[in-house]
Structure formats: structure tokens, C-alpha cells
Short mmCIF file of C-alpha atoms and ligand atoms in Angstrom, two decimals:
data_model
loop_
_atom_site.label_atom_id
_atom_site.label_comp_id
_atom_site.label_asym_id
_atom_site.label_seq_id
_atom_site.Cartn_x
_atom_site.Cartn_y
_atom_site.Cartn_z
CA MET E 1 0.00 0.00 0.00
CA GLY E 2 2.79 2.41 1.06
CA LYS E 3 4.58 1.62 -2.17
CA ARG E 4 1.47 2.37 -4.23
CA ILE E 5 1.18 5.84 -2.62
CA PHE E 6 4.86 6.45 -3.32
CA LEU E 7 4.43 5.49 -6.97
CA SER E 8 1.43 7.74 -7.47
CA LEU E 9 3.34 10.61 -5.86
CA MET E 10 6.14 10.01 -8.37
CA ALA E 11 3.62 10.14 -11.21
CA VAL E 12 2.27 13.48 -9.95
CA CYS E 13 5.82 14.86 -9.74
CA LEU E 14 6.54 13.75 -13.31
CA LEU E 15 3.38 15.42 -14.56
CA LEU E 16 4.25 18.62 -12.75
CA SER E 17 7.67 18.81 -14.40
CA ALA E 18 6.03 18.79 -17.81
CA CYS E 19 5.51 22.11 -19.59
CA GLY E 20 1.99 23.39 -19.02
CA HIS E 21 -0.78 22.31 -16.74
CA ASN E 22 -2.08 19.71 -19.18
CA GLN E 23 -1.68 16.09 -18.51
CA LYS E 24 0.74 14.55 -20.93
CA ASP E 25 -1.52 14.00 -23.87
CA GLU E 26 0.08 11.86 -26.54
CA GLN E 27 -3.31 11.52 -28.25
CA LYS E 28 -3.64 15.21 -29.03
CA THR E 29 -3.24 15.75 -32.77
CA SER E 30 -4.10 19.44 -33.02
CA ILE E 31 -3.33 22.51 -30.97
CA ARG E 32 -4.47 26.11 -31.02
CA ILE E 33 -2.11 28.94 -30.15
CA GLY E 34 -3.45 32.45 -29.45
CA ILE E 35 -0.91 35.15 -30.32
CA SER E 36 -1.33 38.83 -29.50
CA LEU E 37 1.10 41.43 -30.89
CA TYR E 38 1.51 44.84 -29.19
CA ARG E 39 1.48 46.50 -32.62
CA GLY E 40 1.21 44.66 -35.89
CA ASP E 41 2.83 47.56 -37.74
CA ASP E 42 6.11 47.36 -35.79
CA THR E 43 8.77 46.25 -38.27
CA PHE E 44 10.75 43.96 -35.97
CA ILE E 45 7.58 42.36 -34.58
CA ASN E 46 6.37 41.83 -38.13
CA ASN E 47 9.61 40.03 -39.00
CA ILE E 48 9.21 37.80 -35.93
CA ARG E 49 5.56 37.12 -36.83
CA SER E 50 6.52 35.81 -40.30
CA GLU E 51 9.16 33.57 -38.76
CA ILE E 52 6.61 32.24 -36.23
CA GLU E 53 4.25 31.37 -39.09
CA ASP E 54 7.04 29.52 -40.92
CA LYS E 55 8.17 27.68 -37.80
CA ALA E 56 4.61 26.62 -36.97
CA LYS E 57 4.39 25.00 -40.42
CA ASP E 58 7.72 23.23 -39.84
CA TYR E 59 6.45 22.02 -36.47
CA GLU E 60 3.29 20.63 -38.06
CA ARG E 61 5.28 18.79 -40.69
CA GLU E 62 7.89 17.41 -38.35
CA ASN E 63 5.56 16.35 -35.53
CA GLY E 64 2.35 15.42 -37.34
CA ILE E 65 0.40 17.83 -35.11
CA LYS E 66 -1.98 20.36 -36.64
CA VAL E 67 -1.05 23.83 -35.36
CA THR E 68 -3.64 26.60 -35.63
CA LEU E 69 -2.30 30.09 -35.02
CA ASP E 70 -4.79 32.80 -34.10
CA ILE E 71 -2.75 36.01 -34.51
CA GLN E 72 -4.25 39.31 -33.32
CA ASP E 73 -2.98 42.88 -33.38
CA ALA E 74 -3.56 44.83 -30.13
CA LYS E 75 -2.79 48.09 -31.99
CA GLY E 76 -1.07 49.61 -28.99
CA SER E 77 -4.05 49.21 -26.64
CA GLN E 78 -3.72 47.17 -23.44
CA ASN E 79 -7.48 47.09 -23.17
CA THR E 80 -7.79 45.52 -26.63
CA GLN E 81 -5.11 42.99 -25.71
CA ASN E 82 -6.95 42.06 -22.50
CA ASN E 83 -10.08 41.41 -24.58
CA GLN E 84 -8.06 39.31 -27.02
CA VAL E 85 -6.85 37.18 -24.11
CA ASP E 86 -10.48 36.66 -22.97
CA ARG E 87 -11.42 35.63 -26.50
CA PHE E 88 -8.47 33.24 -26.86
CA ILE E 89 -9.45 31.57 -23.61
CA SER E 90 -13.11 31.28 -24.55
CA LEU E 91 -12.12 29.76 -27.90
CA GLY E 92 -10.19 27.08 -26.03
CA CYS E 93 -6.62 28.04 -26.98
CA ASP E 94 -4.16 25.59 -25.46
CA VAL E 95 -1.48 28.21 -24.93
CA LEU E 96 -1.02 31.96 -25.40
CA CYS E 97 1.96 33.83 -26.86
CA ILE E 98 1.82 37.45 -25.77
CA ASN E 99 3.86 40.45 -26.80
CA PRO E 100 2.49 42.77 -24.09
CA VAL E 101 1.39 46.30 -24.93
CA ASP E 102 2.25 47.53 -21.45
CA ARG E 103 4.83 45.25 -19.92
CA MET E 104 4.08 46.73 -16.47
CA GLU E 105 0.43 45.72 -16.79
CA ALA E 106 0.79 42.01 -17.52
CA SER E 107 -0.79 40.96 -14.22
CA GLY E 108 -4.39 41.20 -15.52
CA MET E 109 -3.62 38.83 -18.41
CA ILE E 110 -1.68 36.55 -16.09
CA GLU E 111 -4.62 36.27 -13.70
CA LYS E 112 -6.94 35.28 -16.55
CA ALA E 113 -4.42 32.66 -17.75
CA ILE E 114 -4.00 31.21 -14.27
CA ALA E 115 -7.77 31.01 -13.76
CA ALA E 116 -8.19 29.17 -17.08
CA LYS E 117 -4.97 27.12 -16.56
CA VAL E 118 -3.59 28.21 -19.93
CA PRO E 119 0.22 28.64 -20.05
CA VAL E 120 1.66 31.88 -21.46
CA VAL E 121 4.83 32.50 -23.45
CA PHE E 122 5.56 36.24 -23.34
CA PHE E 123 8.01 37.69 -25.81
CA ASN E 124 9.94 40.86 -26.70
CA ARG E 125 8.39 43.09 -23.99
CA GLN E 126 9.39 41.66 -20.66
CA PRO E 127 6.87 41.65 -17.81
CA VAL E 128 8.27 42.55 -14.39
CA GLU E 129 9.79 39.71 -12.37
CA GLU E 130 7.09 39.84 -9.71
CA ASP E 131 4.48 39.07 -12.37
CA MET E 132 6.59 36.36 -13.98
CA ASN E 133 6.88 34.66 -10.59
CA ARG E 134 3.12 34.41 -10.15
CA TRP E 135 2.79 31.04 -11.81
CA GLU E 136 4.97 28.18 -12.93
CA TYR E 137 3.68 28.17 -16.50
CA LEU E 138 4.73 31.66 -17.50
CA TYR E 139 7.72 32.01 -19.82
CA TYR E 140 9.61 34.83 -21.52
CA ILE E 141 11.57 34.80 -24.76
CA GLY E 142 13.73 37.72 -25.79
CA VAL E 143 17.29 38.89 -26.24
CA ASP E 144 19.76 40.10 -23.65
CA ALA E 145 19.69 43.89 -24.09
CA LYS E 146 23.10 44.40 -22.50
CA GLU E 147 24.68 41.93 -24.92
CA THR E 148 22.95 43.68 -27.85
CA ALA E 149 24.34 47.04 -26.80
CA ILE E 150 27.87 45.82 -26.23
CA LEU E 151 27.85 44.29 -29.72
CA GLN E 152 26.49 47.54 -31.17
CA GLY E 153 29.28 49.59 -29.57
CA GLN E 154 31.86 47.01 -30.62
CA MET E 155 31.14 47.63 -34.31
CA VAL E 156 32.32 51.24 -33.97
CA VAL E 157 35.20 50.32 -31.65
CA ASP E 158 36.55 47.92 -34.28
CA MET E 159 36.16 50.46 -37.06
CA TYR E 160 37.87 53.18 -35.01
CA ALA E 161 40.76 50.88 -34.15
CA LYS E 162 41.27 50.11 -37.84
CA GLU E 163 40.76 53.58 -39.25
CA PRO E 164 40.08 56.41 -36.76
CA GLY E 165 39.33 58.86 -39.59
CA ALA E 166 36.37 56.76 -40.71
CA VAL E 167 34.65 57.50 -37.38
CA ASP E 168 36.16 60.82 -36.29
CA LEU E 169 35.23 62.45 -39.57
CA ASN E 170 36.79 65.89 -39.01
CA GLY E 171 39.86 64.43 -37.30
CA ASP E 172 39.61 66.66 -34.20
CA GLY E 173 40.06 63.78 -31.78
CA VAL E 174 36.38 63.74 -30.71
CA VAL E 175 33.49 61.73 -32.16
CA ASN E 176 30.31 63.79 -31.80
CA TYR E 177 27.21 61.64 -31.60
CA VAL E 178 23.44 61.88 -31.35
CA LEU E 179 21.28 59.21 -29.80
CA LEU E 180 17.86 57.93 -30.87
CA GLU E 181 16.00 56.09 -28.11
CA GLY E 182 13.04 53.70 -28.12
CA GLU E 183 9.97 53.86 -25.85
CA SER E 184 10.96 55.06 -22.39
CA SER E 185 9.05 52.24 -20.67
CA HIS E 186 10.67 49.46 -22.71
CA GLN E 187 13.33 47.39 -20.95
CA ASP E 188 15.52 47.50 -24.07
CA SER E 189 15.74 51.29 -24.44
CA LEU E 190 17.48 52.12 -21.16
CA ILE E 191 19.82 49.14 -21.17
CA ARG E 192 20.78 49.53 -24.84
CA THR E 193 21.53 53.23 -24.40
CA GLU E 194 23.61 52.75 -21.28
CA TRP E 195 25.69 49.84 -22.55
CA SER E 196 26.30 51.07 -26.11
CA ILE E 197 27.86 54.22 -24.73
CA ARG E 198 29.85 52.29 -22.12
CA SER E 199 31.14 49.86 -24.69
CA LEU E 200 32.27 52.71 -26.97
CA LYS E 201 34.02 54.49 -24.11
CA ASP E 202 35.62 51.30 -22.78
CA GLY E 203 36.75 50.47 -26.31
CA GLY E 204 38.67 53.75 -26.52
CA VAL E 205 36.44 55.77 -28.87
CA PRO E 206 36.56 59.44 -27.73
CA ILE E 207 32.82 60.10 -27.96
CA GLU E 208 30.93 63.21 -26.95
CA LYS E 209 27.16 63.52 -26.92
CA ILE E 210 25.59 66.39 -28.83
CA THR E 211 21.98 65.54 -28.07
CA GLY E 212 19.47 62.72 -27.98
CA GLY E 213 15.75 62.05 -27.97
CA ILE E 214 12.98 59.47 -27.81
CA ALA E 215 11.59 58.41 -31.19
CA ASN E 216 9.56 55.41 -29.91
CA TRP E 217 11.11 52.89 -32.34
CA GLU E 218 9.53 54.72 -35.30
CA ARG E 219 11.16 55.67 -38.58
CA SER E 220 9.13 58.86 -39.05
CA GLN E 221 9.91 60.08 -35.52
CA GLY E 222 13.61 59.26 -35.98
CA SER E 223 13.61 61.18 -39.22
CA ALA E 224 11.91 64.24 -37.68
CA LEU E 225 14.37 64.40 -34.77
CA MET E 226 17.37 63.98 -37.04
CA GLU E 227 16.13 66.70 -39.37
CA GLN E 228 15.84 69.06 -36.43
CA TRP E 229 19.33 68.17 -35.11
CA LEU E 230 20.92 68.63 -38.52
CA MET E 231 19.55 72.18 -38.58
CA GLN E 232 20.51 72.89 -34.98
CA TYR E 233 24.02 71.44 -35.24
CA PRO E 234 25.12 71.81 -38.86
CA ASP E 235 28.30 69.93 -39.88
CA THR E 236 28.79 68.61 -36.34
CA ILE E 237 27.20 65.15 -36.11
CA GLU E 238 29.59 62.30 -36.90
CA LEU E 239 27.74 59.30 -35.50
CA VAL E 240 24.09 58.35 -34.95
CA ILE E 241 23.54 55.67 -32.32
CA SER E 242 20.02 54.29 -32.60
CA ASN E 243 18.22 51.86 -30.29
CA ASN E 244 16.71 50.17 -33.36
CA ASP E 245 16.89 49.94 -37.15
CA ASP E 246 13.67 51.78 -37.95
CA MET E 247 14.77 54.95 -36.14
CA ALA E 248 18.23 54.56 -37.74
CA LEU E 249 16.56 54.37 -41.17
CA GLY E 250 14.61 57.53 -40.29
CA ALA E 251 17.90 59.28 -39.47
CA ILE E 252 19.29 58.10 -42.81
CA ASP E 253 16.19 59.52 -44.58
CA ALA E 254 16.92 62.91 -42.97
CA LEU E 255 20.64 62.68 -43.80
CA GLU E 256 19.80 61.95 -47.42
CA ARG E 257 17.41 64.89 -47.59
CA ALA E 258 20.13 67.14 -46.15
CA GLU E 259 22.73 65.55 -48.44
CA ALA E 260 24.93 64.86 -45.42
CA GLY E 261 25.98 61.41 -46.48
CA ASP E 262 29.18 60.69 -44.48
CA VAL E 263 27.66 60.36 -41.02
CA ASN E 264 27.85 56.82 -39.60
CA VAL E 265 24.58 55.30 -38.40
CA ILE E 266 24.24 52.16 -36.28
CA GLY E 267 21.04 50.29 -35.51
CA ILE E 268 19.69 47.18 -33.82
CA ASP E 269 17.24 44.47 -34.99
CA GLY E 270 18.55 43.34 -38.38
CA THR E 271 15.13 43.94 -39.92
CA THR E 272 14.79 43.21 -43.63
CA GLN E 273 15.08 46.93 -44.43
CA GLY E 274 17.88 47.38 -41.89
CA LEU E 275 19.95 44.61 -43.45
CA GLU E 276 19.39 46.08 -46.92
CA ALA E 277 20.66 49.44 -45.67
CA VAL E 278 23.78 47.76 -44.26
CA LYS E 279 24.40 45.90 -47.51
CA SER E 280 24.13 49.05 -49.58
CA GLY E 281 26.42 50.98 -47.22
CA LYS E 282 23.77 53.43 -45.99
CA MET E 283 23.99 52.06 -42.48
CA LEU E 284 27.27 51.09 -40.84
CA GLY E 285 25.90 48.09 -39.02
CA THR E 286 23.18 46.44 -36.98
CA VAL E 287 22.86 43.79 -34.28
CA SER E 288 20.24 41.15 -34.73
CA ALA E 289 18.63 38.39 -32.77
CA ASN E 290 18.80 35.18 -34.74
CA LYS E 291 15.12 35.43 -35.71
CA GLU E 292 14.80 31.83 -36.78
CA ILE E 293 15.97 30.60 -33.41
CA TYR E 294 13.89 33.27 -31.62
CA ALA E 295 10.70 32.17 -33.43
CA SER E 296 11.48 28.46 -33.13
CA ALA E 297 11.88 28.87 -29.40
CA ILE E 298 8.44 30.52 -29.21
CA VAL E 299 6.75 27.84 -31.30
CA GLU E 300 8.50 24.85 -29.70
CA LEU E 301 7.92 26.08 -26.17
CA ALA E 302 4.28 27.00 -26.85
CA ALA E 303 3.55 23.72 -28.64
CA GLY E 304 5.26 21.77 -25.85
CA CYS E 305 3.04 23.55 -23.31
CA ALA E 306 -0.08 22.87 -25.38
CA LEU E 307 0.77 19.19 -25.53
CA GLY E 308 1.81 18.98 -21.89
CA ARG E 309 5.31 17.91 -22.87
CA GLU E 310 8.68 18.64 -21.26
CA THR E 311 10.16 22.03 -22.16
CA PRO E 312 12.33 21.59 -25.29
CA LYS E 313 15.97 20.98 -24.36
CA GLU E 314 17.35 22.91 -27.37
CA TYR E 315 16.09 26.10 -25.74
CA PRO E 316 17.42 25.98 -22.19
CA LEU E 317 15.37 28.10 -19.81
CA VAL E 318 17.14 30.27 -17.25
CA ASP E 319 15.40 29.86 -13.87
CA GLY E 320 12.90 27.61 -15.66
CA THR E 321 11.33 30.74 -17.20
CA TYR E 322 13.57 32.79 -19.53
CA TYR E 323 15.06 31.93 -22.91
CA TRP E 324 17.60 34.38 -24.39
CA ALA E 325 17.97 34.08 -28.15
CA PRO E 326 21.49 34.34 -29.63
CA GLN E 327 22.50 37.50 -31.49
CA GLU E 328 24.79 38.39 -34.36
CA ILE E 329 26.24 41.53 -35.94
CA PHE E 330 26.03 42.68 -39.55
CA VAL E 331 28.58 45.30 -40.55
CA PHE E 332 28.99 47.02 -43.89
CA GLU E 333 31.98 45.74 -45.87
CA GLU E 334 33.18 47.63 -48.95
CA SER E 335 33.00 44.32 -50.83
CA ASP E 336 29.21 44.14 -50.20
CA LYS E 337 28.61 47.13 -52.46
C1 LIG R 1 12.61 46.04 -29.55
C2 LIG R 1 12.98 46.28 -31.00
C3 LIG R 1 12.20 47.46 -31.53
C4 LIG R 1 10.72 47.23 -31.31
C5 LIG R 1 10.42 46.87 -29.87
C6 LIG R 1 8.98 46.52 -29.68
O1 LIG R 1 13.30 44.94 -29.04
O2 LIG R 1 14.34 46.56 -31.09
O3 LIG R 1 12.46 47.67 -32.89
O4 LIG R 1 10.31 46.19 -32.15
O5 LIG R 1 11.23 45.79 -29.45
O6 LIG R 1 8.72 46.05 -28.42
#
């Protein structure tokens, strides 16, 4: 009798170590994943969305499981996103993948998920730790912002070490820069800004800030700020450090309009347009999450949760909760032209 109790306890423990609340369900042949994007018109998020769609098809093919993705755009409204979560749950989604509108306000969605026992994979906009600790079946997939920023600074450090005149354009021993920042509430903005600058300074580039401003990840806002700065500080700016590619591309638009072509611009994201700009020499470089791995991690983890399987070993979770996707740099080479 004692042994039987021990064995059933073991079985419960095994079930609990599986991803998701579901009992291991080998019979399940189809799953439904509810995905909510903070803004469907965000370039980087759009790139990730396409990869998720591709990876879901790969998953279907490789595992013989039908995967239905229900992808919704919250259009920048937390209220809309909360309603989307309600709808996903009422439609019987097995798991949710959420790119929160307001990462500080994830608790409402978390409470709904806990009540319905539906696991959640958050991505790109990181909820606060206190919220992430509310339940075992909450996960986060993103990139390490400090690593991104150090890589971004490194691109200029390497260039300066090779050819100082390519960075310090007027050769006065100082590299004058402007800074374009993302949303102030986003975890990436502050960390990227701080560590890009640190990595440039530590790498021996004599930088000096002219000015900076928040352009909320947007190309048009980046362009407007840059246009203003070019008028305020004519023939002074040598480097544009941008928290993402879209704002960097906006700065390039303004530089082109002002016919001030020499200024170096660095971005982050490796979006399709960003990579094109690097290839053509308009942008010095960008840092990118490996989007295939990023999206695979989302799909594999979500599908594993939906099926009540173990978390996939290829995507090791830090503290059982966080997966950090690897990153790479893309720098302009003369030979790319
Ligand atoms: C950042 C990315 C930005 C924007 C933002 C949205 O990680 O660099 O371009 O997509 O996420 O949350």
C-alpha cells in the first residue's frame, strides 16, 4: 500500500515537471495557439511574426500535429489585448503567446491565464519579475539587451581601431554623436543606451554627446528628430547611435534629404530593411537576434506547453522561465557594395 502511494506521488511529480498544466496527452493531434502582438505595424515584430508562421508550419510537418495560429494585433491598446486574451481563452486556446502592450500591466492577463490554466509564453516586452513569478507556467523569450548594446558599440570600436578617420570624420580627436532612443518604458531602451555608450568608451572611442531624444522605435519620428538636429548642429554630427533599425533608417532619410551622407549610423534588430541598408552601405551596421531561433523557441515552447510535454531541451530556460535568443552583428563591408 505504502509503495502504491509512493508510486502515485512520483507520477504526480513527473506530470508537474512537464511544460503546461495539461496532462501529458500523446493523443492530441491538433493545438491552437493564441498570439497577440503589441502592434502589428512594428517592423521587428512583423519580422518575428513571419518567422513564427514559418516555424509553426515546420512544427506541423515534423511532428504530425496540426497547429492553428490565431494572430491578433492589439494596436497599442492594453485594453484591446486584455479582450483578445479573454477571447483566446473562450475559444479554447491551449497556450497563449503574448507580446504585451504595457509590460508593467501584464498581471491582468496573467490572472486570466492562471484562472483558465492556460500557459503563457511572453516575448519581446518583458513583464516585471514579480508578475513572472506568479505562476509556474509563464515564460519569456527575448534577447539580452546588455549583450545587444555591447555588440552595437563594438562595431564602432573595431572600425575606429582600424581607421580612426572613418569615425572621427573631421579628425579633431572627438566623435560627436546623437542618440535615438526607443519607448521610455521598454526594458531594451534604457539598457541599450547605457551599454552602447559604455562599450564605446571602454573600447577607446573618444565620444561626446551632442543631443538625444525618444523616437519610440519609429522611422518617421527618428527622421523628424534627425532633421531638427541637422539644422541645430550643422556639420557637427559624426555618429548616430540608434536603439533600433527603424529609427536609424529615419535618421538616414533625414541625412539623405540634407545631403549629409558621411555620417555613420548604427542600428539594432537586423530587420529586412535594416539589413538592406547595411548591404548598400547606408547604415554602418546592426545587431540582430537570430530570428529563426527566436521564433522556433516561441513555437516549440508554446507547442510543448499545449501538448503537456517537457520544455524543449534545445532552448534551455534560465530559472525555468527565460530563454535568451542568440545575437549576431552585420557590418557594412566595402566588398558588399
Ligand atoms: C525592440 C525592437 C524594436 C521594437 C520593440 C517593440 O526589441 O528593437 O524595434 O520592435 O522591441 O517592443
